[in-house]
mmCIF file of C-alpha atoms and ligand atoms in Angstrom:
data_model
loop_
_atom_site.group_PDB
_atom_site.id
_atom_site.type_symbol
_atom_site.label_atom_id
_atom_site.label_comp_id
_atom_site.label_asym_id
_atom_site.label_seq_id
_atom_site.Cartn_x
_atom_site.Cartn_y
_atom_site.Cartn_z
ATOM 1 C CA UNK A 1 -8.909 7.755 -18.437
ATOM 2 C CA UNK A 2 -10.081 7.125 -15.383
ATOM 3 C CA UNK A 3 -12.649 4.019 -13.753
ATOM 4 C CA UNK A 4 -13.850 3.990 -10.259
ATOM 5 C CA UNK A 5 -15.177 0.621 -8.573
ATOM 6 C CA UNK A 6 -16.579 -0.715 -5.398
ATOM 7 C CA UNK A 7 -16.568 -3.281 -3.379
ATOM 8 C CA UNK A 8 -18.266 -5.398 -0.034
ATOM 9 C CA UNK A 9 -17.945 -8.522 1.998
ATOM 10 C CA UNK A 10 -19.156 -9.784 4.931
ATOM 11 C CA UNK A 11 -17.783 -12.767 6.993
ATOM 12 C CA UNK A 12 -19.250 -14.448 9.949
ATOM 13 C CA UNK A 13 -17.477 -14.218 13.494
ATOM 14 C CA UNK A 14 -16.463 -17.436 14.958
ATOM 15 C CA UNK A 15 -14.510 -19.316 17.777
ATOM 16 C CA UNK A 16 -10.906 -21.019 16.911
ATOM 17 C CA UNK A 17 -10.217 -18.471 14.024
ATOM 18 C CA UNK A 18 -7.569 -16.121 13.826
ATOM 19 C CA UNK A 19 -8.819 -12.307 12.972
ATOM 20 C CA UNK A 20 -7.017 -10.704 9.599
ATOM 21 C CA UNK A 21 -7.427 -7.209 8.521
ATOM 22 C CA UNK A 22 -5.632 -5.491 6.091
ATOM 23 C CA UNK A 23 -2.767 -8.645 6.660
ATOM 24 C CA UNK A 24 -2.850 -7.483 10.100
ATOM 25 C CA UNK A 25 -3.715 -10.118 12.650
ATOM 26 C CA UNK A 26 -5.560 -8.857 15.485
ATOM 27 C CA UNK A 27 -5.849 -10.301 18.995
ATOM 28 C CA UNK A 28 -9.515 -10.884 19.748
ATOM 29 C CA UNK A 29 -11.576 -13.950 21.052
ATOM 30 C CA UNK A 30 -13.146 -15.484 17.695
ATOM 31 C CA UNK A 31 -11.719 -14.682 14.025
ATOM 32 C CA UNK A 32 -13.799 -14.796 10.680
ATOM 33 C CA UNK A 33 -14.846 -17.923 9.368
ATOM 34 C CA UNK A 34 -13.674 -17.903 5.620
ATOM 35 C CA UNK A 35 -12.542 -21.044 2.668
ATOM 36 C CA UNK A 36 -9.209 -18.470 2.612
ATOM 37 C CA UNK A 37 -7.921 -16.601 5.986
ATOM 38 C CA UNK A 38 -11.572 -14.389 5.677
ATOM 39 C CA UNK A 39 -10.032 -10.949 5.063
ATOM 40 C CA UNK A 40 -12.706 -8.995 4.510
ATOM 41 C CA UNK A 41 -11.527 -5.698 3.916
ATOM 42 C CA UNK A 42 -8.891 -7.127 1.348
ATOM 43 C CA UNK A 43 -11.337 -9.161 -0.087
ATOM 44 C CA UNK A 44 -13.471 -5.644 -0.178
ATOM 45 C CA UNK A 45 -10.691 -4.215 -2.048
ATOM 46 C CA UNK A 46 -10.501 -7.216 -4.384
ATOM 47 C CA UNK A 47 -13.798 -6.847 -5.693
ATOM 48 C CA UNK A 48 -13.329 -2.894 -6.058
ATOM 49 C CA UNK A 49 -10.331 -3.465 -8.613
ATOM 50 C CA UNK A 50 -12.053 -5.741 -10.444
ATOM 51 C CA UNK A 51 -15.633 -4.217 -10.656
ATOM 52 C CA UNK A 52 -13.724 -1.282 -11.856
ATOM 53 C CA UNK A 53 -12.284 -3.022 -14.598
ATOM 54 C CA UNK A 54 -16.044 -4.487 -14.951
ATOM 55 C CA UNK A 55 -13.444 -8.196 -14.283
ATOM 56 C CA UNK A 56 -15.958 -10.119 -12.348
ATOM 57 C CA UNK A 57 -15.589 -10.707 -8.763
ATOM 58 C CA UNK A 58 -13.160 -12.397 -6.094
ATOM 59 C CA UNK A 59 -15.206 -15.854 -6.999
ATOM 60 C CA UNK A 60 -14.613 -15.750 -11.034
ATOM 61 C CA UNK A 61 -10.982 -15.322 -9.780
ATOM 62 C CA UNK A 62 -9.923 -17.293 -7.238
ATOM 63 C CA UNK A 63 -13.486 -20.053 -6.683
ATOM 64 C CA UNK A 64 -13.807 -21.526 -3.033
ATOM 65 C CA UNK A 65 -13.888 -24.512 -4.470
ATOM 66 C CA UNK A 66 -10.274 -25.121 -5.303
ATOM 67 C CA UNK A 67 -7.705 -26.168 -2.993
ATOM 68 C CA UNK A 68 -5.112 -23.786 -3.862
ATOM 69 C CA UNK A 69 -6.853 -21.305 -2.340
ATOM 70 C CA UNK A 70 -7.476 -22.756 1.158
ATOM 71 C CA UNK A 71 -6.378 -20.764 3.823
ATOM 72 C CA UNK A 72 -4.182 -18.595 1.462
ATOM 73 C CA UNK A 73 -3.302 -14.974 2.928
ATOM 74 C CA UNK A 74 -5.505 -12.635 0.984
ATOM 75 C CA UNK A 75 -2.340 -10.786 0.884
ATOM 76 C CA UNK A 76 -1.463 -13.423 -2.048
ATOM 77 C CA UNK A 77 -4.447 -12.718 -3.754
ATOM 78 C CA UNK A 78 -4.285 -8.633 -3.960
ATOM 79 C CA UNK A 79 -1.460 -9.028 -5.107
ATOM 80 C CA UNK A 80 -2.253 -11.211 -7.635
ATOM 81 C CA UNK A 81 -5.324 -9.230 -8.767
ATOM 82 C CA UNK A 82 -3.045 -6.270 -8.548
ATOM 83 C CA UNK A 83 -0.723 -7.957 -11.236
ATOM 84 C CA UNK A 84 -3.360 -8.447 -13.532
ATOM 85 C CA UNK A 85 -4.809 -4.996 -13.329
ATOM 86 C CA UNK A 86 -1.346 -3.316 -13.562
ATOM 87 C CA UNK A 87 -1.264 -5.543 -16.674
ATOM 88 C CA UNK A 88 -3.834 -3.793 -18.268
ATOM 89 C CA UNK A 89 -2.304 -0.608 -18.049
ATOM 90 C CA UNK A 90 -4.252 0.673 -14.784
ATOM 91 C CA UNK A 91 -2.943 2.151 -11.461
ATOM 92 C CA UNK A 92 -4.592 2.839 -8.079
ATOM 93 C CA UNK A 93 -5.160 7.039 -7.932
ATOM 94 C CA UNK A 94 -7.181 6.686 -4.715
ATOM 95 C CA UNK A 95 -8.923 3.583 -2.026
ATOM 96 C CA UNK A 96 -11.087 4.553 0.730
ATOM 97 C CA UNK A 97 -12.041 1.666 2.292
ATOM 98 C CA UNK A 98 -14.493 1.306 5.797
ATOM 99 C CA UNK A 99 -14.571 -1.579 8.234
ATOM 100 C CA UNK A 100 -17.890 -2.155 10.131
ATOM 101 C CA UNK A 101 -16.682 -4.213 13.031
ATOM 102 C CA UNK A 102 -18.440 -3.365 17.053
ATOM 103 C CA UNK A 103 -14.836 -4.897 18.629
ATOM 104 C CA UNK A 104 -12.357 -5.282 19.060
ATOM 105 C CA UNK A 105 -11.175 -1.047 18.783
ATOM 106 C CA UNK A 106 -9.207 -1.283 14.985
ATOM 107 C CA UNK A 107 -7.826 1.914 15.597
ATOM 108 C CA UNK A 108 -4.481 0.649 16.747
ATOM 109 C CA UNK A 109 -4.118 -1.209 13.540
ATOM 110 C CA UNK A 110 -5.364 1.243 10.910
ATOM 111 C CA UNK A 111 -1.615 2.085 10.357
ATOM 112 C CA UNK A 112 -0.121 -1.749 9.634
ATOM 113 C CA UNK A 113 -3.189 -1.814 7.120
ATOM 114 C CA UNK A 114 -2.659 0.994 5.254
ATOM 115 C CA UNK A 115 1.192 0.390 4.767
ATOM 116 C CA UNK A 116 0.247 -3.276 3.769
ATOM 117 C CA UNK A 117 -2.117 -2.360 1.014
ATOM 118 C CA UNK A 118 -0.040 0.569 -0.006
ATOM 119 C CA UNK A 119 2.545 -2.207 -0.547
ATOM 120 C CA UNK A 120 0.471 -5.165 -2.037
ATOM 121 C CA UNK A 121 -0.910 -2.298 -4.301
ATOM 122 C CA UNK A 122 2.319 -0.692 -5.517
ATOM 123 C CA UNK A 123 1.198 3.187 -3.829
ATOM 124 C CA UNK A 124 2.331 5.480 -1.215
ATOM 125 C CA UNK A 125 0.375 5.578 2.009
ATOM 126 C CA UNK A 126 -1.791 9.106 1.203
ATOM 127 C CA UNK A 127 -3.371 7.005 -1.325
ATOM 128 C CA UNK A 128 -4.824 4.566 0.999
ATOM 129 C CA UNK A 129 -7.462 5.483 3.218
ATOM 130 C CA UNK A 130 -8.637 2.825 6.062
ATOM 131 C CA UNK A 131 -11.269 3.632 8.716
ATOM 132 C CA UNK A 132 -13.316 1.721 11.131
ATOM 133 C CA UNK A 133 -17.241 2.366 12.389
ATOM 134 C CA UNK A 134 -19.415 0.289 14.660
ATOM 135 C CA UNK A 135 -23.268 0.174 13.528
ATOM 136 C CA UNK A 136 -24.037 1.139 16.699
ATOM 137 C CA UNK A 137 -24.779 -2.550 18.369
ATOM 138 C CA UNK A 138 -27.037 -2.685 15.529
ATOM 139 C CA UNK A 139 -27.438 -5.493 12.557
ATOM 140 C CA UNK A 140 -24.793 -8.562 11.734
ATOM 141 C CA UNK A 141 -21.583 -5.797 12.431
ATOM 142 C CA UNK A 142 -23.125 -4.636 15.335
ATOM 143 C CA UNK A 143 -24.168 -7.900 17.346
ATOM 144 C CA UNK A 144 -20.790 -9.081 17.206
ATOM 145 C CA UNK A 145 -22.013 -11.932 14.325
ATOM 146 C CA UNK A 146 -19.601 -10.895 11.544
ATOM 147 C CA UNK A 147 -17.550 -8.337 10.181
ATOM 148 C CA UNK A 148 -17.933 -6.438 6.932
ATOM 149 C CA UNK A 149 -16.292 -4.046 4.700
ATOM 150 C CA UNK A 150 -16.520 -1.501 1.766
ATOM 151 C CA UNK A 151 -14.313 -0.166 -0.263
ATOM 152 C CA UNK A 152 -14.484 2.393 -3.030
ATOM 153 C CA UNK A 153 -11.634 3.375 -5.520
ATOM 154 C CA UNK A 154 -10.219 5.114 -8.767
ATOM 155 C CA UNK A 155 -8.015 3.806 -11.138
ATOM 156 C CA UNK A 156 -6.323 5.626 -13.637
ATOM 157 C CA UNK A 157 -4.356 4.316 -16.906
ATOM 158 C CA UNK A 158 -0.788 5.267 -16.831
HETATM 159 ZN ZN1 ZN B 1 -14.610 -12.583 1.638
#
């Protein structure tokens, strides 16, 4: 049996933020404005495992209206949506995920976000596929106003 599910998010760029990817902080002048630390390519990958599971989405799960969640490393999060998927009897066979970001370069971090998901995720590192685009000065991404992310995956029950 397998299921396959997909994800996005967007977050805006702003000043006096710190900039997350993968659980990788990355120097850089303005971070993403966000109720938790605004990881959007983990968040990406949230909604992916649970669309495939047809489980709602990152705000049936953890609502940015509750505390707890303030500021919490999305880290926390995969892994809890991780738990709850492995749960049901479902592991990751494949995640190709794709950040849209003009700058800073991501390529220098690609690695740290792979081996973090791979972990969070319980996989080995072939099974995790990060890349990065610009749009090309173009739209939200490409003006510098936000960040966003996509990520598509398969599950399979073991
Ligand atoms: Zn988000």
């Amino acid at each position: 049996m397998i299921r396959s599910g997909f994800g996005y998010d967007v977050h805006r760029l702003v000043k006096d933020r710190e900039l997350i990817l993968g659980g990788v902080k990355i120097p850089h002048s303005k971070g993403l404005m966000g109720y938790s630390d605004a990881d959007v390519l983990l968040h990406s990958i949230i909604d992916a495992l649970l669309g495939a599971l047809a489980l709602g989405d990152i705000g049936t799960h953890f609502p940015d209206n509750d505390l707890a969640y303030k500021d919490i490393d999305s880290r926390l999060l995969l892994r809890k949506t991780y738990i709850l998927i492995s749960g049901k009897g479902w592991k990751i066979n494949n995640l190709d995920a794709t950040i849209c970001c003009q700058e800073p370069k991501l390529k220098p971090f690609i690695y740290d976000m792979r081996k973090n998901i791979a972990c969070d995720l319980n996989c080995d590192l072939e099974q995790i596929s990060v890349k990065a685009t610009t749009e090309e000065g173009l739209g939200l991404s490409g003006k510098g106003e936000g960040i966003s992310a996509f990520c598509q995956l398969l599950l399979i029950k073991v």
